[in-house]
Amino acid sequence: MQLLTLKNNKVRYDMGINKTGHLIHLYYGDPIEELPEEYIESHMDEINPDSQLHEMSAFGLGDYRSPSYQIRLDNGTVVTDFIYKSHRYIEEKPGLEGLPSLYLNDNSEGKTLEVELEDSYSGVIMKLSYTLFTNIPVIARHVKVVNKGSMKVHCEKLLSGIVDLPRADYDVIQLSGGWSREKKPYRRPIMPGKIHLDSKRGLSSHAQTPMLTLVEKHTTETNGRAYGFNLVYSGNFVTEVEVDAFDRTRIMMGINDFHFNWNLEPGSSLTSPEWVMVYSNEGIGQMSRTFHDLYRKNLLRGKFKEELRPILVNNWEATYFNFNHDKIMAIAREAKDMGIEMMVLDDGWFGHRDSDNSSLGDWFVDKRKLPDGITKLADDIHGLGLKFGLWFEPEMISRDSELYKKHPEWAIHVPHREPGDHPFQRWQMVLDMTNTEVRDYLVRVVGDMLIEGKVDYVKWDMNRSQSDIGSQTLAPEAQGEFFHRYILGLYDLLERITSQHPDVLFESCASGGGRFDPGMLYYMPQTWTSDDTDAIERLTIQEGTSMAYPAISMGAHVSCSPNHQVGRVTSLEVRGHVAMAGNYGYEVDLTKFTPEEKALAIKQVSFYKSVRELVQKGDQYRLLSYTAGGCGAWMYVSKDGSKALVTHVRSLAKPYAPYGRLLLGGLESDAMYEITLMENQEPGQSFKAFGEFLMVLGLEVTNKFGDFLSQQWTITKL
Ligand code: GLA
């Protein structure tokens, strides 16, 4: 009997090798000093595979829960039996071939346990890797299968890992929704049977997210245990939560095994995406703050990793496809007046794209709209002292395009079938990222345009789910590899483009947050959170997104009122307050602002600059859940504890209004603070109080007449 333990001062994870050589899961949670012998023995000696806690589990050996992998052998059977061979601890974290993953800035930040198992009949090896980060409750893990045998095998399922917990009295929080309704948190109890969340769309999707939180029944934002699971992957994923007949809970996440069949020739291998597990015994909020710090420090890369992000204006909701050089310059001049730092030209500047049914793939300038070309526009915008950003949707091809005339075979489609026109999917087809020619083409044409357009920022969009699944470059027996190969191809493309243009800030987008996942954040350090820019809808979307992703990565813009997605009328003030929870900007025709609106926008921009570091690099506290009640509230505290920003938004007013108090978090009990209510984006009334008071009795919130009211306070430690 041998124990393999990962332990630091925040978390502990144990597995053991039992008498039959199987890898048994023992413990995951608080960093307790010791596991009692009796506990270890009873789990290690468990003889029923169906109630055993496993580190990985196959079908066909007596465990009737969902397996974490399935390998079909040349005799057609799917029974494999992986037995412990060796393990080692290394003082580093190797990267994952072709896949994004967390990295260590230096080797003191973590250590890795690698365990090797073998199925003796097939000769297939399974390598399980677990990196424990130093002093933080984070374990990142993945699995690699290597065919060291002489027969060709087929991997039909390979999830990134299992967590088998010996209890079932938990709730899960999933983040689900749809287009413009991304990542709404849903909390529900787990029960005997299975929860199965997945994407079959070719992208991680709006509908589901590869992020799941498992919590104890009494866990809240500020108290109790929470296990956060997030997959570093941007394609089809699956999350399985299963409660079995013995009240054990199994959680698994990984590449969706639906339409997945990977050929493993002798000598070849397959690596699963990385699975990030964050533990907290101080509530859900602490779990999120650990994710935020981790992603800021060990996931985001490049020049912009640490840089405060520019405040931008984007012309999409201002003009849609109907713009020209002068119109963009008029918006840019207003932006400059208001202190905004970047002008982004969205969709419609290329080919002959006057609506969304043409020209994707034709990444050359539409001279009707920009007669002097993109360089002139960039020069004029730069001349104002603004940065210049440009929209692309490189993974797509319109049937009405020069590119489609030349290369119809580059579009994903089923051989010998006319590709369907799916008008609801924007009259466009998806380019086949498994094809190296396609990727080379995109690296060249997008790269050329970045240079020609002197582009400082790219919005990299992706606006449809995949259908008509078929690749011309894959052999018939490899079509089951398509979805994963698409993502591997995409990652290769992103790595090449972003490393060849290190001075460009990239923001990813998939009709808003359809691919807001850590896989994309590894290449592009910010994401457009949602196409829904309504301040009240955004309360839910941003709350859910903040479960794992830091504000610096979360694009949030002020748009016009009535809002274009829901028709809601809200004040410019509330729109500003909500957008200031993230990476701030405007998505509105600034030339149409009234003088009063312009005056307020100038103050908003200058105020956001003063709190930008606090928001983008500070600690976030979710104070009130809009999803749970009618008010949303959150707070950012600077890392040195000297400053904080508190925002409260009330949706609908009540008659004979009750008094509400907002309890704060993250302050020092015995420190004295000055609290200033912002009025019209300028400092208003202020008072002094100890941190203890602010966290126990808090701030009085508005009970004024009227819907959609917000308040903002700045807090300074004295
Ligand atoms: C997607 C994006 C929007 C905008 C449009 C342009 O929907 O999410 O922000 O860029 O495409 O077509």
XYZ file of C-alpha atoms and ligand atoms in Angstrom:
730
model
C 0.000 0.000 0.000
C 1.472 3.292 -1.043
C 0.148 6.808 -0.585
C 0.702 9.620 -3.086
C 0.012 12.967 -1.484
C -0.118 16.560 -2.672
C -0.303 18.948 0.239
C 0.390 22.582 0.994
C -0.959 24.973 3.605
C -4.258 25.447 1.718
C -5.272 22.108 0.269
C -4.584 18.401 0.387
C -5.137 15.690 -2.211
C -4.372 11.989 -1.662
C -4.431 8.861 -3.721
C -3.091 5.397 -3.062
C -2.045 2.277 -4.883
C -3.983 -0.712 -3.607
C -3.028 -4.393 -3.473
C -4.178 -5.004 -7.035
C -2.125 -2.062 -8.285
C -5.102 0.222 -8.963
C -4.985 3.913 -8.254
C -7.533 4.736 -5.570
C -8.673 8.230 -4.698
C -8.586 8.960 -0.983
C -9.035 12.580 -0.114
C -9.464 16.106 -1.504
C -10.099 19.139 0.689
C -8.782 20.996 3.748
C -5.054 20.558 4.401
C -5.570 18.213 7.347
C -2.392 16.911 8.930
C -3.119 13.214 8.663
C -5.555 10.740 7.214
C -6.373 8.077 9.850
C -5.016 4.601 9.075
C -8.532 3.156 9.359
C -9.851 5.531 6.726
C -7.010 4.771 4.357
C -7.293 1.031 4.859
C -11.043 0.881 4.464
C -10.806 2.705 1.134
C -7.772 0.836 -0.094
C -9.218 -2.555 0.853
C -12.614 -1.826 -0.649
C -13.275 -4.794 -2.884
C -16.301 -3.550 -4.780
C -15.066 -1.488 -7.745
C -18.526 0.076 -7.944
C -18.167 1.805 -4.585
C -14.419 2.356 -4.697
C -13.130 5.899 -5.128
C -11.034 5.932 -8.289
C -8.412 8.221 -9.794
C -9.448 7.020 -13.216
C -12.062 4.519 -14.109
C -12.835 2.170 -16.956
C -16.053 0.562 -18.047
C -16.190 -3.200 -17.890
C -14.352 -3.861 -14.627
C -17.246 -3.607 -12.212
C -17.513 0.161 -11.769
C -20.909 1.061 -13.193
C -20.553 4.814 -12.960
C -19.525 6.766 -16.030
C -15.947 5.952 -16.993
C -13.321 8.652 -17.380
C -11.920 7.064 -20.535
C -12.667 4.352 -23.034
C -10.207 2.658 -25.362
C -11.337 0.220 -28.036
C -8.797 -2.458 -28.843
C -8.209 -4.213 -32.151
C -10.369 -7.145 -31.039
C -13.334 -4.775 -30.695
C -13.521 -4.910 -26.909
C -13.339 -1.842 -24.680
C -12.032 -3.390 -21.484
C -8.637 -2.138 -20.403
C -7.135 -2.353 -16.948
C -4.526 0.210 -16.019
C -2.111 -0.817 -13.267
C 0.398 1.363 -11.448
C 3.922 1.290 -12.882
C 5.784 4.250 -11.411
C 5.543 7.798 -10.194
C 7.784 10.796 -9.639
C 7.652 14.316 -8.245
C 9.290 17.044 -10.300
C 9.978 20.654 -9.338
C 8.427 22.111 -12.479
C 5.304 22.108 -14.585
C 5.839 20.874 -18.135
C 3.572 22.408 -20.821
C 0.916 20.413 -22.661
C 1.769 19.754 -26.327
C -0.326 22.002 -28.564
C -2.712 22.941 -25.769
C -2.976 26.011 -23.558
C -2.260 25.498 -19.863
C -1.283 27.264 -16.689
C 2.436 27.941 -16.421
C 4.841 28.648 -13.586
C 6.701 31.967 -13.671
C 9.440 30.176 -11.801
C 9.689 26.661 -10.505
C 9.159 27.653 -6.896
C 5.492 28.253 -7.788
C 4.609 24.571 -7.940
C 5.582 20.947 -8.208
C 4.203 18.139 -10.280
C 3.358 14.536 -9.496
C 3.410 12.240 -12.508
C 1.939 8.764 -12.221
C 2.361 6.171 -14.921
C -0.066 3.288 -15.391
C -0.105 0.503 -17.954
C -2.623 -1.791 -19.536
C -0.502 -4.891 -19.994
C -2.523 -6.522 -22.770
C -2.532 -3.537 -25.148
C 0.716 -1.963 -23.975
C -1.056 1.404 -23.699
C 0.356 3.750 -21.055
C -1.648 6.355 -19.165
C 0.242 9.256 -17.602
C -1.585 11.289 -14.991
C -0.048 14.672 -14.115
C -0.985 16.823 -11.131
C 0.632 20.175 -10.436
C 0.144 21.520 -6.937
C 0.730 25.266 -6.797
C 2.717 26.604 -3.861
C 0.730 28.242 -1.033
C -2.512 28.385 -2.960
C -5.335 25.815 -3.113
C -4.836 24.982 -6.774
C -4.193 21.702 -8.534
C -3.942 21.549 -12.334
C -4.108 18.115 -13.890
C -4.326 16.292 -17.175
C -3.992 12.831 -18.659
C -1.887 11.590 -21.527
C -2.383 8.243 -23.286
C 0.590 6.794 -25.113
C 0.248 3.744 -27.300
C 3.430 1.849 -26.540
C 1.966 -1.422 -27.759
C 1.949 -2.850 -31.249
C -1.764 -2.737 -32.018
C -3.722 0.254 -33.256
C -6.297 1.307 -30.673
C -9.104 3.878 -30.646
C -9.572 6.284 -27.827
C -13.322 6.910 -27.604
C -13.284 8.949 -24.421
C -10.516 10.701 -22.548
C -11.620 13.066 -19.816
C -9.082 15.170 -17.951
C -9.685 13.532 -14.587
C -12.053 12.274 -11.933
C -12.782 13.583 -8.498
C -14.564 10.885 -6.476
C -15.795 12.263 -3.164
C -17.102 9.957 -0.441
C -20.205 12.093 0.233
C -23.189 13.302 -1.752
C -24.654 16.129 0.323
C -23.596 18.877 -2.060
C -25.042 21.479 -4.392
C -23.573 22.349 -7.756
C -23.453 25.754 -9.390
C -23.396 25.644 -13.162
C -23.114 28.641 -15.481
C -25.638 28.314 -18.282
C -27.694 30.422 -20.664
C -27.737 31.281 -24.331
C -26.666 34.012 -26.732
C -26.729 37.340 -24.852
C -27.614 35.447 -21.669
C -24.285 33.843 -20.897
C -23.207 32.277 -17.614
C -26.221 32.651 -15.401
C -25.405 30.856 -12.154
C -27.834 28.031 -11.343
C -27.459 26.337 -7.970
C -29.118 22.982 -7.390
C -28.732 19.954 -5.143
C -27.165 16.844 -6.570
C -29.203 13.672 -6.325
C -28.788 10.034 -7.243
C -28.183 9.934 -10.984
C -26.341 12.221 -13.258
C -25.948 15.832 -14.261
C -24.550 16.041 -17.759
C -23.594 19.422 -19.213
C -21.867 19.690 -22.533
C -21.243 21.465 -25.800
C -21.456 19.821 -29.228
C -21.128 23.149 -31.035
C -17.403 23.180 -31.712
C -16.943 25.967 -29.170
C -17.278 25.983 -25.425
C -20.578 27.833 -26.028
C -23.080 30.310 -24.646
C -25.393 27.557 -23.451
C -22.982 25.841 -21.077
C -19.559 26.680 -19.686
C -16.681 24.367 -18.773
C -16.855 25.681 -15.209
C -18.585 23.959 -12.310
C -18.609 24.708 -8.605
C -19.441 22.029 -6.064
C -20.410 23.375 -2.653
C -21.567 22.067 0.678
C -25.205 22.794 1.496
C -24.451 25.651 3.873
C -21.732 27.240 1.713
C -22.243 30.917 0.877
C -20.131 33.637 -0.735
C -18.270 34.142 2.529
C -18.376 30.791 4.328
C -18.078 27.094 3.751
C -16.354 24.765 1.341
C -16.336 25.155 -2.424
C -14.621 23.136 -5.141
C -14.203 24.984 -8.448
C -13.508 23.042 -11.635
C -12.580 24.781 -14.873
C -11.364 23.233 -18.122
C -8.677 24.998 -20.140
C -10.376 24.212 -23.428
C -12.392 26.094 -26.038
C -14.195 23.305 -27.878
C -16.720 20.554 -27.182
C -16.520 19.680 -23.522
C -18.473 17.589 -21.085
C -19.054 17.940 -17.357
C -20.438 14.918 -15.572
C -21.572 14.860 -11.951
C -22.807 11.496 -10.788
C -24.201 10.365 -7.467
C -24.106 6.595 -7.259
C -25.931 3.952 -5.257
C -23.462 4.381 -2.386
C -23.832 8.165 -2.069
C -20.468 8.859 -3.588
C -20.061 11.851 -5.871
C -18.058 11.656 -9.072
C -17.125 14.831 -10.933
C -15.428 14.690 -14.309
C -14.672 17.166 -17.036
C -12.937 16.953 -20.371
C -13.305 16.802 -24.123
C -16.830 15.724 -25.004
C -16.805 12.057 -25.985
C -19.789 12.705 -28.263
C -18.534 12.216 -31.858
C -15.038 11.670 -30.543
C -12.910 8.807 -31.765
C -9.160 9.214 -31.786
C -6.961 6.733 -33.657
C -3.902 5.820 -31.692
C -1.384 4.159 -33.943
C 1.511 2.408 -32.192
C 3.886 5.106 -30.970
C 1.320 7.898 -30.972
C -0.251 9.720 -28.054
C -3.176 11.917 -27.044
C -3.120 14.581 -24.348
C -6.241 15.774 -22.575
C -6.797 19.480 -21.891
C -5.835 20.771 -18.486
C -8.360 20.712 -15.658
C -7.957 23.407 -13.028
C -9.250 22.600 -9.545
C -9.505 25.404 -7.000
C -10.495 24.692 -3.428
C -11.842 27.090 -0.826
C -12.957 26.645 2.760
C -13.815 30.328 2.998
C -16.794 30.448 0.691
C -17.400 30.832 -3.013
C -16.001 34.364 -3.108
C -12.597 33.164 -1.975
C -12.663 30.449 -4.644
C -13.276 33.116 -7.290
C -10.495 35.348 -5.968
C -8.101 32.405 -6.174
C -9.128 31.840 -9.803
C -8.703 35.554 -10.574
C -5.194 35.719 -9.105
C -4.226 32.435 -10.711
C -5.389 33.427 -14.177
C -3.805 36.879 -13.950
C -0.513 35.382 -12.860
C -0.297 31.924 -14.420
C -2.574 31.938 -17.496
C -2.539 35.342 -19.215
C 0.622 35.941 -21.187
C 2.512 38.511 -23.169
C 2.991 42.224 -23.034
C -0.550 42.985 -21.866
C -0.650 40.463 -19.049
C 0.158 43.098 -16.432
C -0.789 46.203 -18.408
C -3.898 48.175 -17.547
C -6.253 47.889 -20.483
C -7.201 50.908 -22.623
C -10.694 52.403 -22.432
C -12.181 51.914 -25.860
C -15.076 52.963 -28.010
C -16.406 50.425 -30.484
C -18.641 51.468 -33.396
C -20.740 48.271 -33.621
C -23.912 49.361 -31.858
C -23.273 52.940 -33.019
C -23.339 52.289 -36.770
C -23.554 48.548 -37.438
C -22.477 48.143 -41.103
C -23.348 51.690 -42.053
C -20.224 53.824 -41.644
C -17.475 55.534 -43.596
C -14.147 57.153 -42.829
C -15.745 60.420 -41.747
C -18.276 58.809 -39.456
C -15.589 56.790 -37.675
C -13.427 59.891 -37.357
C -16.350 61.865 -35.925
C -16.795 59.213 -33.228
C -13.053 59.106 -32.653
C -12.854 62.879 -32.168
C -15.620 62.745 -29.574
C -13.828 59.835 -27.927
C -10.653 61.854 -27.742
C -12.559 64.747 -26.152
C -13.886 62.412 -23.495
C -10.536 60.916 -22.597
C -11.207 57.536 -24.248
C -7.991 55.829 -25.370
C -8.839 53.621 -28.337
C -11.171 53.579 -31.346
C -12.220 50.128 -32.502
C -13.638 49.607 -35.971
C -15.958 46.607 -35.816
C -17.527 44.441 -38.509
C -18.077 45.698 -42.078
C -14.787 47.285 -43.198
C -13.784 44.560 -45.705
C -14.963 42.922 -48.942
C -18.410 44.319 -49.779
C -19.948 43.609 -46.430
C -23.066 45.724 -45.963
C -24.848 43.054 -43.984
C -23.848 39.820 -42.329
C -24.367 37.657 -45.408
C -21.136 38.283 -47.301
C -17.369 38.732 -47.459
C -15.993 36.794 -44.497
C -12.622 35.555 -45.681
C -11.973 38.607 -47.887
C -9.746 40.492 -45.498
C -9.116 43.464 -47.780
C -10.494 46.960 -47.315
C -13.861 48.017 -48.730
C -12.881 51.157 -50.627
C -16.496 52.293 -50.851
C -16.510 52.889 -47.100
C -12.856 53.677 -46.587
C -11.710 55.186 -49.913
C -8.296 56.110 -48.529
C -7.759 52.700 -47.061
C -7.172 51.395 -43.594
C -3.713 52.958 -43.240
C -5.145 56.437 -43.643
C -7.848 55.719 -41.072
C -5.260 54.327 -38.666
C -3.050 57.371 -39.230
C -5.925 59.774 -38.627
C -6.931 57.961 -35.455
C -3.355 57.761 -34.245
C -3.061 61.455 -35.130
C -5.712 62.160 -32.504
C -3.591 60.320 -29.968
C -5.887 57.275 -29.872
C -4.991 53.657 -30.422
C -6.650 51.871 -33.318
C -8.427 48.528 -33.106
C -9.902 46.322 -35.826
C -12.460 43.499 -35.929
C -11.826 40.166 -37.660
C -13.672 36.892 -37.844
C -10.869 34.776 -39.279
C -12.333 31.326 -38.696
C -15.276 32.015 -41.022
C -16.053 32.114 -44.718
C -19.122 33.591 -46.411
C -20.463 31.761 -49.444
C -20.622 35.186 -51.060
C -16.865 35.847 -50.960
C -13.821 35.763 -53.222
C -12.281 33.214 -50.892
C -15.202 30.798 -51.267
C -14.977 31.039 -55.058
C -11.329 30.026 -54.850
C -11.489 27.534 -52.015
C -14.929 26.037 -51.402
C -13.167 22.974 -50.022
C -11.759 25.041 -47.149
C -15.200 25.262 -45.568
C -16.285 22.556 -43.199
C -18.855 20.377 -44.914
C -19.836 16.769 -45.335
C -18.253 15.184 -48.422
C -20.787 14.644 -51.222
C -23.400 16.771 -49.494
C -24.239 20.337 -50.361
C -23.454 22.370 -47.292
C -26.667 23.586 -45.730
C -27.427 27.284 -45.680
C -28.318 27.973 -42.104
C -29.631 31.507 -42.165
C -30.028 31.436 -38.382
C -26.292 30.883 -38.255
C -25.554 34.103 -40.091
C -25.207 32.794 -43.659
C -21.656 31.789 -43.029
C -19.583 28.633 -42.947
C -16.662 27.675 -40.772
C -13.168 27.329 -42.164
C -11.490 24.017 -41.563
C -8.830 24.668 -38.948
C -7.570 21.099 -39.300
C -6.188 22.163 -42.689
C -2.690 23.687 -42.426
C -3.176 25.554 -45.733
C -6.114 27.429 -44.207
C -4.097 28.359 -41.145
C -1.114 29.488 -43.191
C -3.410 31.639 -45.297
C -4.922 33.293 -42.225
C -1.568 33.927 -40.562
C -0.534 35.707 -43.756
C -3.631 37.762 -44.612
C -4.600 38.730 -41.075
C -0.932 39.440 -40.314
C -0.585 41.651 -43.409
C -3.676 43.611 -42.462
C -2.379 44.153 -38.920
C 0.749 45.698 -40.376
C -1.004 47.676 -43.119
C -3.603 48.964 -40.673
C -1.036 49.766 -37.951
C -3.403 47.925 -35.670
C -2.984 48.155 -31.890
C -5.873 45.873 -30.933
C -7.801 43.032 -32.545
C -11.288 41.842 -31.736
C -11.124 38.201 -32.838
C -14.719 37.122 -33.342
C -16.319 33.723 -34.031
C -20.011 33.897 -34.685
C -21.479 30.512 -35.236
C -21.710 26.998 -33.911
C -20.439 24.354 -36.260
C -22.683 22.134 -38.338
C -22.237 19.973 -41.471
C -19.306 18.415 -39.664
C -16.780 17.031 -42.100
C -13.204 17.774 -43.079
C -11.654 17.338 -46.514
C -8.214 16.888 -45.017
C -9.094 14.049 -42.659
C -9.363 10.431 -43.783
C -12.760 8.735 -43.284
C -11.550 6.901 -40.181
C -10.261 10.169 -38.718
C -13.530 12.158 -38.969
C -14.148 11.401 -35.293
C -11.053 13.453 -34.539
C -12.460 16.519 -36.254
C -13.726 18.593 -33.343
C -10.570 18.247 -31.277
C -8.320 18.740 -34.301
C -10.232 21.940 -35.083
C -9.331 23.266 -31.640
C -5.718 22.116 -31.927
C -5.562 23.890 -35.301
C -7.131 27.005 -33.814
C -4.624 27.026 -30.963
C -1.780 26.676 -33.455
C -3.170 29.621 -35.432
C -3.613 31.754 -32.315
C -0.122 30.952 -31.081
C 1.381 31.951 -34.422
C -0.596 35.165 -34.887
C -0.233 36.396 -31.327
C 3.478 35.626 -31.119
C 4.157 37.261 -34.499
C 2.343 40.420 -33.352
C 3.365 40.784 -29.708
C 2.488 44.490 -29.569
C -1.144 43.909 -30.516
C -3.712 43.522 -27.756
C -6.084 40.689 -28.697
C -9.634 40.350 -27.409
C -11.534 37.195 -28.197
C -15.248 37.108 -28.842
C -17.790 34.551 -29.990
C -21.043 36.473 -30.442
C -20.130 37.811 -27.028
C -19.202 35.182 -24.442
C -19.679 32.016 -26.518
C -16.043 31.084 -26.084
C -15.148 32.840 -22.847
C -12.921 30.152 -21.403
C -9.359 29.833 -20.069
C -8.207 28.233 -23.323
C -8.840 31.460 -25.227
C -7.506 33.626 -22.395
C -4.134 31.917 -22.692
C -3.748 33.439 -26.171
C -5.911 36.545 -25.869
C -5.921 38.227 -22.466
C -9.427 39.682 -22.647
C -12.847 38.595 -23.910
C -16.035 40.372 -24.964
C -18.294 39.138 -22.179
C -21.658 39.289 -23.939
C -23.476 40.902 -26.846
C -26.009 41.964 -24.261
C -24.943 45.429 -23.146
C -28.039 46.183 -21.066
C -26.894 47.202 -17.590
C -29.501 45.097 -15.772
C -28.977 41.952 -17.863
C -25.252 42.396 -17.394
C -25.652 42.042 -13.619
C -26.323 38.336 -14.052
C -23.851 37.818 -16.875
C -20.971 39.544 -15.096
C -21.773 37.867 -11.794
C -21.569 34.432 -13.437
C -18.487 35.312 -15.457
C -16.711 36.500 -12.319
C -17.026 33.028 -10.787
C -13.748 32.203 -12.513
C -12.576 35.098 -14.676
C -10.963 38.329 -13.452
C -12.300 41.796 -14.319
C -9.225 42.567 -16.441
C -10.331 39.847 -18.859
C -13.990 40.866 -18.972
C -15.026 43.454 -21.615
C -17.882 45.662 -20.336
C -19.210 48.630 -22.321
C -21.735 51.409 -21.961
C -24.246 51.274 -24.805
C -27.264 53.377 -25.697
C -30.691 53.594 -24.143
C -33.195 52.167 -25.014
C -30.900 49.181 -25.115
C -30.620 47.321 -28.438
C -30.989 43.823 -26.991
C -33.907 44.276 -24.603
C -35.273 47.790 -25.218
C -34.763 48.781 -21.584
C -34.285 52.412 -20.649
C -31.619 53.035 -18.033
C -29.626 56.088 -17.043
C -26.128 56.677 -18.344
C -25.031 56.590 -14.724
C -26.205 53.031 -14.064
C -24.783 51.868 -17.398
C -21.434 53.351 -16.434
C -21.462 51.841 -12.949
C -22.150 48.349 -14.286
C -19.552 48.568 -17.058
C -16.941 49.752 -14.555
C -17.054 46.257 -13.034
C -14.899 45.113 -15.940
C -12.616 46.238 -18.687
C -14.359 49.525 -19.521
C -15.517 51.019 -22.820
C -18.346 52.494 -24.876
C -20.364 50.937 -27.651
C -22.473 53.896 -28.652
C -22.534 56.760 -31.139
C -20.724 59.364 -29.067
C -21.658 62.077 -31.568
C -25.272 61.655 -30.467
C -24.627 62.282 -26.790
C -26.396 65.369 -25.437
C -24.097 67.950 -23.788
C -25.200 66.597 -20.363
C -24.430 63.012 -21.395
C -21.070 64.050 -22.764
C -20.238 65.881 -19.561
C -21.097 62.777 -17.524
C -19.160 60.482 -19.881
C -16.064 62.679 -19.444
C -16.360 62.216 -15.689
C -16.981 58.477 -16.055
C -13.845 58.031 -18.129
C -11.710 60.025 -15.779
C -13.164 58.246 -12.742
C -12.591 54.807 -14.284
C -8.968 55.773 -14.921
C -8.633 56.542 -11.226
C -10.006 53.121 -10.196
C -8.775 51.094 -13.173
C -5.909 49.465 -11.341
C -8.149 48.671 -8.396
C -10.728 46.974 -10.633
C -8.355 45.206 -12.999
C -5.812 44.050 -10.428
C -7.680 44.108 -7.122
C -9.677 41.540 -5.147
C -13.318 41.204 -6.052
C -16.073 40.671 -3.478
C -19.551 39.828 -4.713
C -21.738 41.469 -2.072
C -25.252 40.830 -3.379
C -26.314 38.404 -6.052
C -28.670 39.940 -8.578
C -29.473 36.401 -9.677
C -30.712 35.620 -6.188
C -32.517 38.911 -5.481
C -33.426 42.225 -7.044
C -30.141 44.006 -6.315
C -26.617 43.377 -7.412
C -23.584 44.670 -5.549
C -19.866 44.096 -5.729
C -16.660 45.589 -4.487
C -13.027 45.739 -5.491
C -10.288 46.121 -2.890
C -6.770 47.068 -3.908
C -4.071 44.495 -3.199
C -2.480 46.759 -0.599
C -5.851 47.266 1.099
C -5.638 51.039 0.859
C -8.553 51.616 -1.518
C -11.873 50.075 -2.454
C -14.729 50.712 -4.847
C -18.268 49.600 -3.981
C -21.151 49.477 -6.450
C -24.802 48.731 -5.717
C -27.553 48.439 -8.319
C -31.235 48.126 -7.527
C -33.500 46.961 -10.322
C -37.162 47.518 -9.461
C -38.360 49.983 -6.831
C -40.784 48.968 -4.098
C -43.492 51.180 -2.599
C -43.099 52.184 1.043
C -39.499 51.240 0.436
C -37.722 49.154 3.033
C -34.281 50.220 4.188
C -31.432 48.145 2.920
C -27.892 47.903 4.185
C -25.022 46.584 2.170
C -22.392 44.655 4.141
C -18.895 45.037 2.758
C -16.035 42.553 2.628
C -12.269 42.476 2.371
C -11.558 45.318 4.826
C -9.441 45.297 7.978
C -11.692 45.289 11.031
C -9.608 47.676 13.074
C -8.633 50.077 10.303
C -10.408 53.395 9.864
C -11.771 54.213 6.409
C -13.203 57.240 4.706
C -16.283 56.381 2.658
C -17.377 58.752 -0.093
C -20.620 58.456 -1.985
C -20.118 59.375 -5.627
C -22.757 61.743 -6.928
C -22.961 62.325 -10.637
C -19.533 60.652 -10.792
C -18.017 63.205 -8.433
C -17.223 62.874 -4.745
C -20.295 63.684 -2.631
C -20.953 63.105 1.053
C -18.361 61.245 3.036
C -17.983 59.785 6.517
C -15.506 57.728 8.511
C -15.954 54.249 9.942
C -13.979 51.244 11.097
C -13.732 48.274 8.758
C -15.526 46.181 11.355
C -18.598 48.429 11.203
C -18.598 48.397 7.402
C -18.500 44.627 7.319
C -21.039 44.117 10.122
C -23.540 46.907 9.489
C -22.430 48.239 6.122
C -23.721 51.116 4.044
C -27.257 52.351 3.671
C -28.469 51.845 0.134
C -30.963 53.949 -1.738
C -34.687 53.642 -1.201
C -35.423 56.426 -3.656
C -38.283 56.403 -6.101
C -37.654 54.863 -9.510
C -36.281 51.736 -11.152
C -32.696 50.860 -12.078
C -30.852 53.055 -9.625
C -27.225 52.587 -8.768
C -24.791 53.953 -6.233
C -21.053 53.937 -6.047
C -18.777 54.623 -3.100
C -15.031 54.991 -2.927
C -13.311 53.884 0.228
C -9.890 55.011 1.398
C -7.993 53.608 4.333
C -6.872 56.396 6.648
C -20.649 39.530 -32.875
C -19.948 40.290 -31.780
C -20.423 41.722 -31.777
C -20.112 42.341 -33.117
C -20.756 41.523 -34.220
C -20.315 41.989 -35.580
O -22.005 39.396 -32.617
O -20.160 39.686 -30.547
O -19.801 42.444 -30.745
O -18.723 42.397 -33.294
O -20.432 40.153 -34.121
O -20.880 41.265 -36.591
